[in-house]
Short mmCIF file of C-alpha atoms and ligand atoms in Angstrom, two decimals:
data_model
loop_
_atom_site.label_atom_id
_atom_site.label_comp_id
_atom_site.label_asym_id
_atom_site.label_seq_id
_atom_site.Cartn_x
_atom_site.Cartn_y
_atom_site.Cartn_z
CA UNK A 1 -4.57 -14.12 10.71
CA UNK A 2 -0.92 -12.72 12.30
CA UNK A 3 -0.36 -13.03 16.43
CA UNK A 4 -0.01 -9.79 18.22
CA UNK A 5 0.41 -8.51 21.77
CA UNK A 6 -3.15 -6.33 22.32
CA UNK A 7 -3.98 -4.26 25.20
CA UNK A 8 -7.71 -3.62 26.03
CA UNK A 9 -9.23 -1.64 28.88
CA UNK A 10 -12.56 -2.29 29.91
CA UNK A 11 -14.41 -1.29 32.82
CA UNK A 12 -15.09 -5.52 34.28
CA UNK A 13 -11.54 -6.46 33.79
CA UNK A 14 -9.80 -3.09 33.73
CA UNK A 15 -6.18 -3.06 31.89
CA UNK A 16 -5.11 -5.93 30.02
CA UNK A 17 -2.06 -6.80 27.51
CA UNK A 18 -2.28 -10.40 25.65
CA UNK A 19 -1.07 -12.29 23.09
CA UNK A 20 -3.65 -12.69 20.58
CA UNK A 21 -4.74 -13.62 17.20
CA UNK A 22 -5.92 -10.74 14.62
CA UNK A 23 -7.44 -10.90 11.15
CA UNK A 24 -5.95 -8.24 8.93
CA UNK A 25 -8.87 -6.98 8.23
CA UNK A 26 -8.60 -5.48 11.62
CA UNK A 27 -5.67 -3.60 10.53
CA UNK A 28 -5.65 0.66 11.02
CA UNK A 29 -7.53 1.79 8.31
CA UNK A 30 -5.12 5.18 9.25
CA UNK A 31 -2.09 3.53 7.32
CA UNK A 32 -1.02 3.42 3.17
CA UNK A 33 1.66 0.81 3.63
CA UNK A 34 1.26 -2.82 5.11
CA UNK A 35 4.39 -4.08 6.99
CA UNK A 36 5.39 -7.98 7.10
CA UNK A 37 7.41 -7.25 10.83
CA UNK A 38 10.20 -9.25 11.07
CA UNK A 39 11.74 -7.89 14.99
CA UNK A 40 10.44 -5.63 16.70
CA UNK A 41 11.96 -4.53 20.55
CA UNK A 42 10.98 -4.08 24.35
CA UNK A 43 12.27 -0.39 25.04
CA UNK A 44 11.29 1.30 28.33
CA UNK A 45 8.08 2.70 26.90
CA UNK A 46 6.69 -0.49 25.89
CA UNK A 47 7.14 -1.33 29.54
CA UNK A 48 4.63 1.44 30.48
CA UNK A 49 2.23 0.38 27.77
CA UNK A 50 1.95 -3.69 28.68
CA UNK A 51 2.06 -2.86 31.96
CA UNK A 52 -0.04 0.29 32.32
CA UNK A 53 2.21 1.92 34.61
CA UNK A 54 1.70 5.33 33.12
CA UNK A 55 -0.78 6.18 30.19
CA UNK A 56 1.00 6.08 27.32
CA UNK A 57 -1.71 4.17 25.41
CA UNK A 58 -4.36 6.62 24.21
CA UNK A 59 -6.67 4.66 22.32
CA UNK A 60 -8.04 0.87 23.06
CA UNK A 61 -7.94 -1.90 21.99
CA UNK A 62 -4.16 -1.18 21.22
CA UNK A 63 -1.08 -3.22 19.78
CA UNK A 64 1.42 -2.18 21.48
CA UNK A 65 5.65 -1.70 20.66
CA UNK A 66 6.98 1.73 19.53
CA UNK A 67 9.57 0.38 16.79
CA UNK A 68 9.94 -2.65 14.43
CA UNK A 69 11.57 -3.43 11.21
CA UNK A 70 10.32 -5.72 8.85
CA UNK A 71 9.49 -5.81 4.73
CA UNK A 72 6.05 -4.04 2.75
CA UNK A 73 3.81 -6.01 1.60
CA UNK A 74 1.34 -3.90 0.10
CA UNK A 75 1.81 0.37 -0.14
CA UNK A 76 -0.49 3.22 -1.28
CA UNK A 77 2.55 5.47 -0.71
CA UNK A 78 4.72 6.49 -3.62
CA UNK A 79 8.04 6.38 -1.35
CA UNK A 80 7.26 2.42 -0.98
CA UNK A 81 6.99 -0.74 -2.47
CA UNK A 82 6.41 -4.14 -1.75
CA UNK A 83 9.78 -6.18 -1.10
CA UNK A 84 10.86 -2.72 0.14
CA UNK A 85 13.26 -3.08 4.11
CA UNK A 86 11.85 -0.74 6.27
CA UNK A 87 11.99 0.70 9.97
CA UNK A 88 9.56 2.48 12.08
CA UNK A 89 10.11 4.38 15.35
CA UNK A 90 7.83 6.38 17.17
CA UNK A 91 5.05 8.68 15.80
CA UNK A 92 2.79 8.20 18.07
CA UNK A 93 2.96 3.68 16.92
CA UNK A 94 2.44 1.63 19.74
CA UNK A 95 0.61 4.54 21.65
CA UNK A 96 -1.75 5.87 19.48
CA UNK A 97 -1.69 4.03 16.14
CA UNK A 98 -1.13 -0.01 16.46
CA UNK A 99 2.24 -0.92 16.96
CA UNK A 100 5.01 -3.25 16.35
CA UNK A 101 4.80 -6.03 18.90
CA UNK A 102 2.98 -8.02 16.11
CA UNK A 103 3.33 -10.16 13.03
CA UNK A 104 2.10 -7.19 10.54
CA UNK A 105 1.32 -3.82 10.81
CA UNK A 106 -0.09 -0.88 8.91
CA UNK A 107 1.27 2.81 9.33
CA UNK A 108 1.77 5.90 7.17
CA UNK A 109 4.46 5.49 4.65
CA UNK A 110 5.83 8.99 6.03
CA UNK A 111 7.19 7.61 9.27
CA UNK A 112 9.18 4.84 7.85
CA UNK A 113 13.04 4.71 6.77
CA UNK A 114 14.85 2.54 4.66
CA UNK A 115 16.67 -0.06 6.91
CA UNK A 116 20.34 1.40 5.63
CA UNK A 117 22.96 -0.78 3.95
CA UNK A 118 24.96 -3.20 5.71
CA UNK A 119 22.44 -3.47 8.69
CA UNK A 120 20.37 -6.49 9.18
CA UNK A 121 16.29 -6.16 10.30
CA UNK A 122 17.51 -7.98 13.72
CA UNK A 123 20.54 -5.64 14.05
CA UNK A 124 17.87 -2.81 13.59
CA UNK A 125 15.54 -3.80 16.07
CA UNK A 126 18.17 -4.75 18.91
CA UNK A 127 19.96 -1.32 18.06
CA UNK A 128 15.97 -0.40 18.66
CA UNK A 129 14.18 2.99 19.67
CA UNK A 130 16.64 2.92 22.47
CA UNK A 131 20.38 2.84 20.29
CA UNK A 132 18.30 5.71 17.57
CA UNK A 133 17.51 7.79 20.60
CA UNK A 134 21.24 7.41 21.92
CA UNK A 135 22.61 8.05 18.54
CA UNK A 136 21.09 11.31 18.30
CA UNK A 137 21.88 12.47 21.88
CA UNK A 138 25.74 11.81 20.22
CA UNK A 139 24.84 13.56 17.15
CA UNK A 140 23.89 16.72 19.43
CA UNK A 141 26.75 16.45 21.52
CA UNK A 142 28.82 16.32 18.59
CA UNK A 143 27.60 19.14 16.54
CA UNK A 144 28.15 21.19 20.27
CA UNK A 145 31.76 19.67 20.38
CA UNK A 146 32.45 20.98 16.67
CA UNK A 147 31.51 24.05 17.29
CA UNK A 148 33.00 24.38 20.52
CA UNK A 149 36.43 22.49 18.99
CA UNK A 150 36.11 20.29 21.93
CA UNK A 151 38.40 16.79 20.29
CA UNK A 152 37.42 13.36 21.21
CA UNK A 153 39.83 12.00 24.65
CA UNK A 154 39.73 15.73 26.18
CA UNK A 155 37.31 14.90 28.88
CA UNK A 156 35.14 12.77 30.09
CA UNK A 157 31.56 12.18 29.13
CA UNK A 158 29.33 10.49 31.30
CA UNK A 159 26.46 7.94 30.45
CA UNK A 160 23.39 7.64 32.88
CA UNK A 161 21.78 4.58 33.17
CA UNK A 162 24.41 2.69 31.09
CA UNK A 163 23.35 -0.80 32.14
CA UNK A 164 20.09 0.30 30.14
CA UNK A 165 19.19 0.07 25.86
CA UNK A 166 19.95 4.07 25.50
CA UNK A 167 23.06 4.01 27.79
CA UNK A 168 24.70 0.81 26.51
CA UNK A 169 24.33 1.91 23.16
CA UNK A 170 25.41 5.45 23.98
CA UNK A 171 28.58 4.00 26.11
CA UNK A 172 29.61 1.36 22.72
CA UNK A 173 29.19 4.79 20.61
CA UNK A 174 31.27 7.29 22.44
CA UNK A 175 33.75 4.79 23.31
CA UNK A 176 34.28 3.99 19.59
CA UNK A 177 34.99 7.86 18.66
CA UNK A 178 37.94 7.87 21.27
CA UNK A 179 36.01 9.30 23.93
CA UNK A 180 37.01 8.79 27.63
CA UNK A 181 33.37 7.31 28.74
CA UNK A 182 32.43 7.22 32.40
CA UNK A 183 29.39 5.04 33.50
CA UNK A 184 26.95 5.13 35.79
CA UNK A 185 24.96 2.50 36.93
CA UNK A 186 23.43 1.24 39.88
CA UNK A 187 24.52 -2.91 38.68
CA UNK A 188 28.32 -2.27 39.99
CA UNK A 189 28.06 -5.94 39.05
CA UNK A 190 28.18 -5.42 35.53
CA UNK A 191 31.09 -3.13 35.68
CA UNK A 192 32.64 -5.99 33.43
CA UNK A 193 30.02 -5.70 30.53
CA UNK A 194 30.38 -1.84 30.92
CA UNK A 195 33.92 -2.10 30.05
CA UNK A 196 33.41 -4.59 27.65
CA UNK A 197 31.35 -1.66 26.06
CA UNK A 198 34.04 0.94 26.42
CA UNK A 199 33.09 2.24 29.50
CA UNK A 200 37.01 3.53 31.17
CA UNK A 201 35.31 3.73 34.56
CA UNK A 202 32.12 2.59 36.10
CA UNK A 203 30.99 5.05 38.82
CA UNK A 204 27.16 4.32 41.73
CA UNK A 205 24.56 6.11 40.15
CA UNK A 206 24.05 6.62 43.57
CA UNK A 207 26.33 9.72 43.97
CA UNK A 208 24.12 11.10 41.48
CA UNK A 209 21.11 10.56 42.71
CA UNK A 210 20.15 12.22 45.60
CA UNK A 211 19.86 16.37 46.00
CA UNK A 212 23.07 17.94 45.04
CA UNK A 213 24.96 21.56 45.41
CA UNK A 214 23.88 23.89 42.37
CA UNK A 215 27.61 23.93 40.88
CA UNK A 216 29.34 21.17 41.52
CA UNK A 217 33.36 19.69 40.55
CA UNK A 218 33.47 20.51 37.02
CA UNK A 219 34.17 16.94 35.50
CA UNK A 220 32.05 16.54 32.26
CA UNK A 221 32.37 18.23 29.29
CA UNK A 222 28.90 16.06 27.70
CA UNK A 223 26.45 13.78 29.35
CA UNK A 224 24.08 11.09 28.00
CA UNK A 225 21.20 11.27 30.29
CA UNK A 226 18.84 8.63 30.40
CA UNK A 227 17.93 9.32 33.83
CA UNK A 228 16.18 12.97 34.08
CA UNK A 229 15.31 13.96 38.11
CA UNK A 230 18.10 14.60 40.57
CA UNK A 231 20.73 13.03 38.29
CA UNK A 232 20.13 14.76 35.48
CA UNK A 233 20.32 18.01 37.84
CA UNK A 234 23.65 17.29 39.02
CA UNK A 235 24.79 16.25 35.58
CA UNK A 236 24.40 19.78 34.67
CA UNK A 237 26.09 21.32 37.79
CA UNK A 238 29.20 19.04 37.05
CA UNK A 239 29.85 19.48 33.71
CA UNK A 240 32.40 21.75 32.42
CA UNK A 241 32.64 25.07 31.46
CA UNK A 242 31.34 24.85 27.61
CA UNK A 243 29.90 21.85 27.61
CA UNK A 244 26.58 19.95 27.28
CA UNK A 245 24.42 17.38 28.26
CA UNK A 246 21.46 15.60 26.43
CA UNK A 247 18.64 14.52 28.13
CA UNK A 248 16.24 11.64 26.86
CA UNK A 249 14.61 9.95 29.39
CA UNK A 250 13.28 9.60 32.60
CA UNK A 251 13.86 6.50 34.80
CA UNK A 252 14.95 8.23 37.97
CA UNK A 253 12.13 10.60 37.18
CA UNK A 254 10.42 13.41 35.50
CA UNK A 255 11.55 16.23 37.64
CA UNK A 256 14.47 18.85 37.18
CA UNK A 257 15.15 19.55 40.80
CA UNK A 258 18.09 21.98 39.42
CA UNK A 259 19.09 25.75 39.52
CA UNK A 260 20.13 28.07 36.55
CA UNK A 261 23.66 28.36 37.78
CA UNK A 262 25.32 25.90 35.72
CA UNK A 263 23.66 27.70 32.76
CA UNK A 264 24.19 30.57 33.59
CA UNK A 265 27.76 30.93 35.32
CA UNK A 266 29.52 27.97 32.91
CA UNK A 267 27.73 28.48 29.99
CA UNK A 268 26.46 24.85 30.08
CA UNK A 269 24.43 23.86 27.50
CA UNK A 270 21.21 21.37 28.17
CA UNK A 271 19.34 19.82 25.09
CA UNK A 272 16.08 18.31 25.01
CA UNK A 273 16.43 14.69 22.73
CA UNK A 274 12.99 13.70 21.46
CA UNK A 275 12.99 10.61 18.82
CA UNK A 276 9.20 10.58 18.43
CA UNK A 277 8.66 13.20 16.29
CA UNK A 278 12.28 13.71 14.69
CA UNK A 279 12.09 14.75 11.50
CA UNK A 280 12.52 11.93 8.80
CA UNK A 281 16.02 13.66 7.38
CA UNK A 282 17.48 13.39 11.39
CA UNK A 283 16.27 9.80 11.81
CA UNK A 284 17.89 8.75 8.53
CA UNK A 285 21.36 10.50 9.43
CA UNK A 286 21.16 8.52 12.82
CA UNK A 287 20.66 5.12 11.38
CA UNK A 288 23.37 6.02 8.66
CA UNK A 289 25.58 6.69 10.92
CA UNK A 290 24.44 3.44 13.35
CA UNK A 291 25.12 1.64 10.56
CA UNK A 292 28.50 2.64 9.77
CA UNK A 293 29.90 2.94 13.69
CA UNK A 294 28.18 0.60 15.91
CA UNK A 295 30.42 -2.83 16.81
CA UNK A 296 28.38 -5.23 16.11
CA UNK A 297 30.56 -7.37 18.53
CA UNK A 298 29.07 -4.86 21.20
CA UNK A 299 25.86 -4.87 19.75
CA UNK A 300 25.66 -8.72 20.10
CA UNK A 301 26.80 -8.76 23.68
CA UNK A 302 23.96 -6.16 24.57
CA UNK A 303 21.53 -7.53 22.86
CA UNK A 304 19.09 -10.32 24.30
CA UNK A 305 16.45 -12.27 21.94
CA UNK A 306 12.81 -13.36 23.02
CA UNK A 307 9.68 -14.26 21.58
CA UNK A 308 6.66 -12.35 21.44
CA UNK A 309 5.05 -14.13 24.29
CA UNK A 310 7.87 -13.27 26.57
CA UNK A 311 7.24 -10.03 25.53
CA UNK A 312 4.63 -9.58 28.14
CA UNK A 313 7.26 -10.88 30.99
CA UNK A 314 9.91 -8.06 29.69
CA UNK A 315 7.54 -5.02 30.51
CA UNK A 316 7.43 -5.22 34.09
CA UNK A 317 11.16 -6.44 34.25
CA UNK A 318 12.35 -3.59 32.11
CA UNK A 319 10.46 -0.95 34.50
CA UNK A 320 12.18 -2.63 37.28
CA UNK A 321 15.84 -1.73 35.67
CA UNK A 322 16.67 -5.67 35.13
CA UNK A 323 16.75 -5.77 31.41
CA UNK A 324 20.85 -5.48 30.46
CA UNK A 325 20.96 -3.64 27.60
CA UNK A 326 18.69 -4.49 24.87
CA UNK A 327 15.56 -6.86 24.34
CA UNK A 328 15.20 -7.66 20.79
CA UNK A 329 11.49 -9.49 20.14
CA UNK A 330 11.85 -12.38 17.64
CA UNK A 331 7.58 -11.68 16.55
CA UNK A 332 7.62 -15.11 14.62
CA UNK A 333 8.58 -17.32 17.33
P1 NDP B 401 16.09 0.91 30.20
O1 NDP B 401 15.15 0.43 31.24
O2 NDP B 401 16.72 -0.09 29.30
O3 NDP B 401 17.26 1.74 30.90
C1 NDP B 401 17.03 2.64 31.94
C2 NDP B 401 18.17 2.54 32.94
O4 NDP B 401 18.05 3.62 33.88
C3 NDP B 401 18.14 1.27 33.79
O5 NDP B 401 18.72 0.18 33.14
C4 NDP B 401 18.96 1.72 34.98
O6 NDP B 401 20.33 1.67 34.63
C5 NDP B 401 18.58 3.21 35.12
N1 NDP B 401 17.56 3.40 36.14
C6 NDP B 401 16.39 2.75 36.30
N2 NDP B 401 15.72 3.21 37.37
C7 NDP B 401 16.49 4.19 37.91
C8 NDP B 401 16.36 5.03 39.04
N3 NDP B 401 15.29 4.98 39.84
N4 NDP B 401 17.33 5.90 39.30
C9 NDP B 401 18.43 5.97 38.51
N5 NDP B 401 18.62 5.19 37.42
C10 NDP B 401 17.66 4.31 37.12
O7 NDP B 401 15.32 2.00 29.35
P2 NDP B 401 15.74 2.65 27.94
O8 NDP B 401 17.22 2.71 27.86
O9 NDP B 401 14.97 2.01 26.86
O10 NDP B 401 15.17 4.11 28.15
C11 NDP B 401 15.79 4.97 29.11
C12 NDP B 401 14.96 6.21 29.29
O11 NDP B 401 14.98 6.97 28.10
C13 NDP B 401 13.50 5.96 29.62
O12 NDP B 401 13.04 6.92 30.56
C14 NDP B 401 12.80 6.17 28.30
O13 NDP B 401 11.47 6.54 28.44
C15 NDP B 401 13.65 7.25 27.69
N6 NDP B 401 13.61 7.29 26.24
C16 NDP B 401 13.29 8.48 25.65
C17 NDP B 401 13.28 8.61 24.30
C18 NDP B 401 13.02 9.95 23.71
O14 NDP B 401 12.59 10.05 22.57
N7 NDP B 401 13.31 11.02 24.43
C19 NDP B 401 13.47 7.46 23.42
C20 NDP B 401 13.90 6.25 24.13
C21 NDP B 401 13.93 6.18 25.51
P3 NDP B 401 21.44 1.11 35.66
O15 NDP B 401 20.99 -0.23 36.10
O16 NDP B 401 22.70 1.10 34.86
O17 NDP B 401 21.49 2.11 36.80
#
């Protein structure tokens, strides 16, 4: 038997996520390799899925969590063995196919990594879906900076949502490659963790937020967007000529209230940052390089532990915007 969070939907008691106890029998018979987890994380998805917010879970009863990391116990799949470190985000996990907010889990051997050298299964999991997704919104903006010769210190790049998993992680990255990093929040209060981050200045996500002028003061040459709806609309209209903003999420909301002329007059270039389905040679260069250039001083100071019971507390709280950073889920206490 292994505790996990499970989410059932039935037409007497309607939508329900609780912790539980599972046989492994019960395990998805869809999966070649068996995964002792070890941490797994509360990212802004999870949210929807123990809360029910939006319909991310497709099939009941579900486990829910979109990423853990943890050690094989038992594989079909010739990439794996047991005693093997692994990590899981996305593919549909959590949403489709039982997740990670449990004590074991079974999944395809093709949507697993190696956890990379010199990176512990915790460090994984608070670095999470979250720091991966961040991580390759810098890997875009980089490749567009090389070939644009735009150098590191230049400009400024803004972070969205920095007080959040994908923008603390994506302010603690930038800063660390000499970038001049500008955050925006709407917890002025934390402008001291911010800068603890890397952040130069700390700016009210509020002067983003609301409707803006199709080209605005060119100030950006790349944006981390975690934000999507108005902000991510006048993002693009003030960002500079040549640069380019990546755009992963949507906690403002899903809209793009925005006109071609940033596109079209500055050359600005938007790109879409999806770490579901990234293939398995892009999600290994990101945790490489995670590996290699996140502070784990940072790391630590963003980076929150709870147990899988308080799991079901972090969901609605996360949704709300009050989680700092990241929630890393300790699934064995
Ligand atoms: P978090 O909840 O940790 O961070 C989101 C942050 O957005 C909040 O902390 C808050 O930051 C800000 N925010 C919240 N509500 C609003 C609002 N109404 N208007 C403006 N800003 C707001 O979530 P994650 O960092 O885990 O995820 C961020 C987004 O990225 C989510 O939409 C998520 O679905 C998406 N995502 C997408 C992925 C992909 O593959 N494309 C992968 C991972 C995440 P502050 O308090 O600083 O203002």
């Amino acid at each position: 038997m292994f505790k996990a969070l499970l989410i059932t939907k039935t037409d007497d008691v309607g939508y329900r996520c609780a912790l539980t106890e599972l046989d492994e029998a019960q395990l998805p018979a869809a999966g070649d390799v068996t995964v002792r987890v070890d941490w797994s994380t509360i990212n802004y998805k999870d949210g929807l899925a123990i809360t029910g917010q939006s319909p991310v879970v497709r099939s009941f009863p579900m486990v829910p969590g979109i990423d853990f990391a943890g050690t094989v116990t038992d594989s079909a799949h010739p990439r794996w063995k047991a005693g093997d470190r692994v990590i899981l985000n996305g593919f549909g996990v959590g949403e489709t196919h039982w997740g990670g907010l449990a004590q074991r889990a079974r999944v395809k051997g093709d949507w697993l990594v190696p956890l990379p050298e010199g990176l512990t299964a915790r460090e994984a999991m608070a670095i999470g879906t979250a720091g991966y997704t961040a991580m390759l919104c810098l890997m875009a903006l980089q490749k567009h900076w090389a070939e644009a010769g735009v150098k590191p210190g230049s400009g400024e790049v803004l972070v969205t949502g920095a007080n959040g998993g994908v923008g603390s992680v994506a302010v603690a990255l930038l800063a660390a490659q000499g970038h001049t990093v500008v955050a925006s929040t709407g917890r002025l209060a934390e402008s001291d963790y911010l800068k603890s981050l890397g952040a130069a200045e700390v700016i009210d996500r509020a002067t983003l937020g609301a409707p803006g002028k199709p080209l605005q003061k060119e100030r950006w040459i790349g944006v981390v967007d975690s934000v999507g709806s108005h902000t991510l609309a006048n993002s693009c209209a003030s960002t500079r000529y040549g640069g380019a903003v990546a755009a992963c999420g949507l906690a403002q909301g899903m809209d793009l209230p925005a006109s071609v002329a940033p596109f079209i007059l500055r050359g600005v270039t938007l790109y879409g940052i999806d770490s579901v389905m990234a293939p398995l040679t892009r999600r290994e260069a990101a945790w490489s390089a995670l590996a290699q250039s996140l502070d784990r001083g940072k790391l630590a100071a963003m980076t929150t532990e709870i147990g899988l019971a308080a799991a079901l507390d972090a969901g609605p709280q996360i949704l709300a915007g009050q989680v700092r950073g990241r929630l890393v889920v300790n699934v064995n206490a």
